[in-house]
GROMACS .gro file of C-alpha atoms in nm:
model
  151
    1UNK     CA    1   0.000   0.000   0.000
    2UNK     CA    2   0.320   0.232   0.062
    3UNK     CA    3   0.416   0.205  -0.281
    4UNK     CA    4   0.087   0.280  -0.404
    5UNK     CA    5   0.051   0.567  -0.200
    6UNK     CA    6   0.432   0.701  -0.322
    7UNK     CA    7   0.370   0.595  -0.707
    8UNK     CA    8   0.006   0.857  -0.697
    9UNK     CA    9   0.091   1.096  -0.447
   10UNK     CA   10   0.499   1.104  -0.383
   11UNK     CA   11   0.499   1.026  -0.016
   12UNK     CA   12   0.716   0.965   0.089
   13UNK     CA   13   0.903   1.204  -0.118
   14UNK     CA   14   1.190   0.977  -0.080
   15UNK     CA   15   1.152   0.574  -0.139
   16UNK     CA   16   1.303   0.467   0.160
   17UNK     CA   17   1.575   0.152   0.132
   18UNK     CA   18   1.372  -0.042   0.371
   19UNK     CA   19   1.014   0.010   0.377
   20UNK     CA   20   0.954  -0.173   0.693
   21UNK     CA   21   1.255   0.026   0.870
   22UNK     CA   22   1.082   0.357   0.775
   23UNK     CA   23   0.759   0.286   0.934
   24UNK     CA   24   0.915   0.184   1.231
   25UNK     CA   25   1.212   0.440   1.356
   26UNK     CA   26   1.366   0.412   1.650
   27UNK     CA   27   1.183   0.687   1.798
   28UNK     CA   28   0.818   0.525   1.706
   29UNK     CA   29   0.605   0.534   2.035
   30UNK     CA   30   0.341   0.353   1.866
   31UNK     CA   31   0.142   0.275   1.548
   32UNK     CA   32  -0.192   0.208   1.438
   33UNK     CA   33  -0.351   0.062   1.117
   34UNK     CA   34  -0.719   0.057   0.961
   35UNK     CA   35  -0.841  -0.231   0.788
   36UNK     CA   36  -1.157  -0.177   0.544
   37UNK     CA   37  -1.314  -0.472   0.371
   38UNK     CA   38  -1.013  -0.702   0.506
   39UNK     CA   39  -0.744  -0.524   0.356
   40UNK     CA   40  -0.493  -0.249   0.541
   41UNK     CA   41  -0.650   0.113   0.453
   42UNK     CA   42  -0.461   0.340   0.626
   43UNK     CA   43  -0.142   0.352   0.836
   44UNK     CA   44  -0.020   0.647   1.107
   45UNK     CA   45   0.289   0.681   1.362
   46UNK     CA   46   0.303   0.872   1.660
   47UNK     CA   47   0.681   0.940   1.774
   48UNK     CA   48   0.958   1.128   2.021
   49UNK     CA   49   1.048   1.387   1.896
   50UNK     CA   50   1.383   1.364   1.633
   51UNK     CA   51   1.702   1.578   1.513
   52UNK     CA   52   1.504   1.670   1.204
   53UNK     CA   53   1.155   1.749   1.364
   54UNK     CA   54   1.059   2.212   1.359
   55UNK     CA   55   0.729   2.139   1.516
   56UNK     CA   56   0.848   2.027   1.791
   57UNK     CA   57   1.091   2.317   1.921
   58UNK     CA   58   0.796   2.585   1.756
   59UNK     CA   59   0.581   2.443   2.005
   60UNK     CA   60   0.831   2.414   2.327
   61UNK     CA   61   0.922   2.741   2.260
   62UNK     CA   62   0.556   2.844   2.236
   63UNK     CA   63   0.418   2.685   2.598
   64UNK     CA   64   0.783   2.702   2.773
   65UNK     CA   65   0.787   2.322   2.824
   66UNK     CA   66   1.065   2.102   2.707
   67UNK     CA   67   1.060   1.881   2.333
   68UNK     CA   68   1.000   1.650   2.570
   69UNK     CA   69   0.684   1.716   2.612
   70UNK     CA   70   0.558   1.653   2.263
   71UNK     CA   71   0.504   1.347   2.065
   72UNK     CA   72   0.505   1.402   1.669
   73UNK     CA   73   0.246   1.217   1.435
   74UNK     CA   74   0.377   1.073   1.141
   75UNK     CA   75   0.395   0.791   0.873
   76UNK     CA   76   0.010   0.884   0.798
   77UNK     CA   77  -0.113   0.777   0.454
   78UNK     CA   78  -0.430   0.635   0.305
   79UNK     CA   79  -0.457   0.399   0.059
   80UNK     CA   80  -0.624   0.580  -0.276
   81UNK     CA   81  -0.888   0.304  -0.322
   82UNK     CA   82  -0.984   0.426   0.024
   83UNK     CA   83  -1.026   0.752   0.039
   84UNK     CA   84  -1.327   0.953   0.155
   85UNK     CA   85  -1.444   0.678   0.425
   86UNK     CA   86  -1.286   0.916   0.706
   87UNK     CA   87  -0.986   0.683   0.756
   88UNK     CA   88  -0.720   0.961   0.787
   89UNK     CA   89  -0.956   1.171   1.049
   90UNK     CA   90  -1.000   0.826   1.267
   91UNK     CA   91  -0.619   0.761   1.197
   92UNK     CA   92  -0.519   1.061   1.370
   93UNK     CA   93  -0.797   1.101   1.661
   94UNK     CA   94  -0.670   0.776   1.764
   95UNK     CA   95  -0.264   0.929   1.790
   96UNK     CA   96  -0.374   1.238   1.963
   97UNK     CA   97  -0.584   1.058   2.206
   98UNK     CA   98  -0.236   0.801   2.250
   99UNK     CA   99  -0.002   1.142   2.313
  100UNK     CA  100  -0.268   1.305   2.517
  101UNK     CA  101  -0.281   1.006   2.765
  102UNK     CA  102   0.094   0.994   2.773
  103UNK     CA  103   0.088   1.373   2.896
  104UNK     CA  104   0.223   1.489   2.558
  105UNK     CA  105   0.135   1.713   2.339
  106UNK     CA  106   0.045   1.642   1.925
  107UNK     CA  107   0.278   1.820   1.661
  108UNK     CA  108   0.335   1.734   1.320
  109UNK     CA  109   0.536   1.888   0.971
  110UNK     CA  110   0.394   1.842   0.662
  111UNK     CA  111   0.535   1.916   0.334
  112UNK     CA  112   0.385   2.304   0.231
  113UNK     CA  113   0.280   2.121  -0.130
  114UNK     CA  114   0.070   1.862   0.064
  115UNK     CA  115  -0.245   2.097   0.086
  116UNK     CA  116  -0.467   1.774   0.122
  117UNK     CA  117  -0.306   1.695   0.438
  118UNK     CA  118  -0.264   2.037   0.564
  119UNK     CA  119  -0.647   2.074   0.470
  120UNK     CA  120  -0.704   1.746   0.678
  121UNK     CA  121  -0.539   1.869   0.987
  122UNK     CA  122  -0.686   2.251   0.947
  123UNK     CA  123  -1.035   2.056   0.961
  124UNK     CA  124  -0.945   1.918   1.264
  125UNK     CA  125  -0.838   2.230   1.407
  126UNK     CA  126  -0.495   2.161   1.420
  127UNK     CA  127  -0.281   2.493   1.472
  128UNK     CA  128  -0.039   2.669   1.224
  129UNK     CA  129   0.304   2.717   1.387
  130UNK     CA  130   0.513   2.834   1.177
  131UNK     CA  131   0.625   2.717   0.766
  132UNK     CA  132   0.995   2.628   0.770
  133UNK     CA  133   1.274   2.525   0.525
  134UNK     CA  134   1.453   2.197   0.610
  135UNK     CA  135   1.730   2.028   0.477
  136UNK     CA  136   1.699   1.712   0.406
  137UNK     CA  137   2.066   1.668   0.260
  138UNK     CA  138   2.286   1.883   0.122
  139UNK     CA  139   2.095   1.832  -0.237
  140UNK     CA  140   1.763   1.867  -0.122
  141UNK     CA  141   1.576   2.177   0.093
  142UNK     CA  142   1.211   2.151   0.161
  143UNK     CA  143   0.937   2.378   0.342
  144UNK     CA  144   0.707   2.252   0.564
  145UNK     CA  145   0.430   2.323   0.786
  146UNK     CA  146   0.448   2.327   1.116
  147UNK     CA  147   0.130   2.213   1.302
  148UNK     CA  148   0.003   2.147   1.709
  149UNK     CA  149  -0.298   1.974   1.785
  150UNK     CA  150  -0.559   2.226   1.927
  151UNK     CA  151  -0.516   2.296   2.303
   0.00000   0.00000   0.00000
């Protein structure tokens, strides 16, 4: 379903060596799947915060608590044939319930070209932090969106 997701939409932007390895990091707190009709439908992570993560540090910086105190929600995709069932909404009530019972608090980045996902998390009143420029390598720079789950 990765693939399928990367070949229509480009996420990830990069194909990662080891699919497997990318959906579990080190960092990965915990992970959830939707099935629909008996075959996987949707897929989201919910992780400590990393190296590369801005939305993270925006938000610290923004309520004076430590990274620490934030848990970032990644790996979310939805299969194509499965769109418009509600799977991605579901996908991430269930993370920021997960980080909210931890004590943590939601925050994700999202590419700035993804509007469908930035639309997604807008109309779950998700927060704008802050649009950023990474750098991904030397070769490649991209901007993102910054996001924190409602207070």
């Amino acid at each position: 379903m990765l693939a399928e997701v990367h070949e229509r939409d480009g996420y990830p932007v990069n194909w990662p060596d080891s699919p497997g390895a990318w959906l579990t990091p080190p960092s990965l707190i915990a992970s959830w799947v939707v099935e629909l009709d008996g075959r996987v439908a949707g897929h989201i992570g919910l992780s400590r915060s990393g190296a590369g993560d801005a939305a993270p540090g925006l938000w610290s910086a923004r309520a004076g608590v430590s990274t620490d105190a934030t848990a970032v929600v990644n790996r979310l995709f939805v299969a194509p044939w499965a769109r418009g069932h509600g799977i991605g909404a579901l996908l991430m009530g269930q993370a920021v319930a997960e980080a909210q019972d931890r004590g943590l608090h939601p925050v994700l980045d999202v590419l700035a070209s993804d509007t469908a996902a930035a639309a997604l998390y807008e109309r779950l009143g998700w927060q704008l932090l802050a649009t950023v420029e990474q750098h991904w390598s030397p070769e490649q720079r991209v901007t993102v969106r910054c996001y924190a789950a409602a207070t």
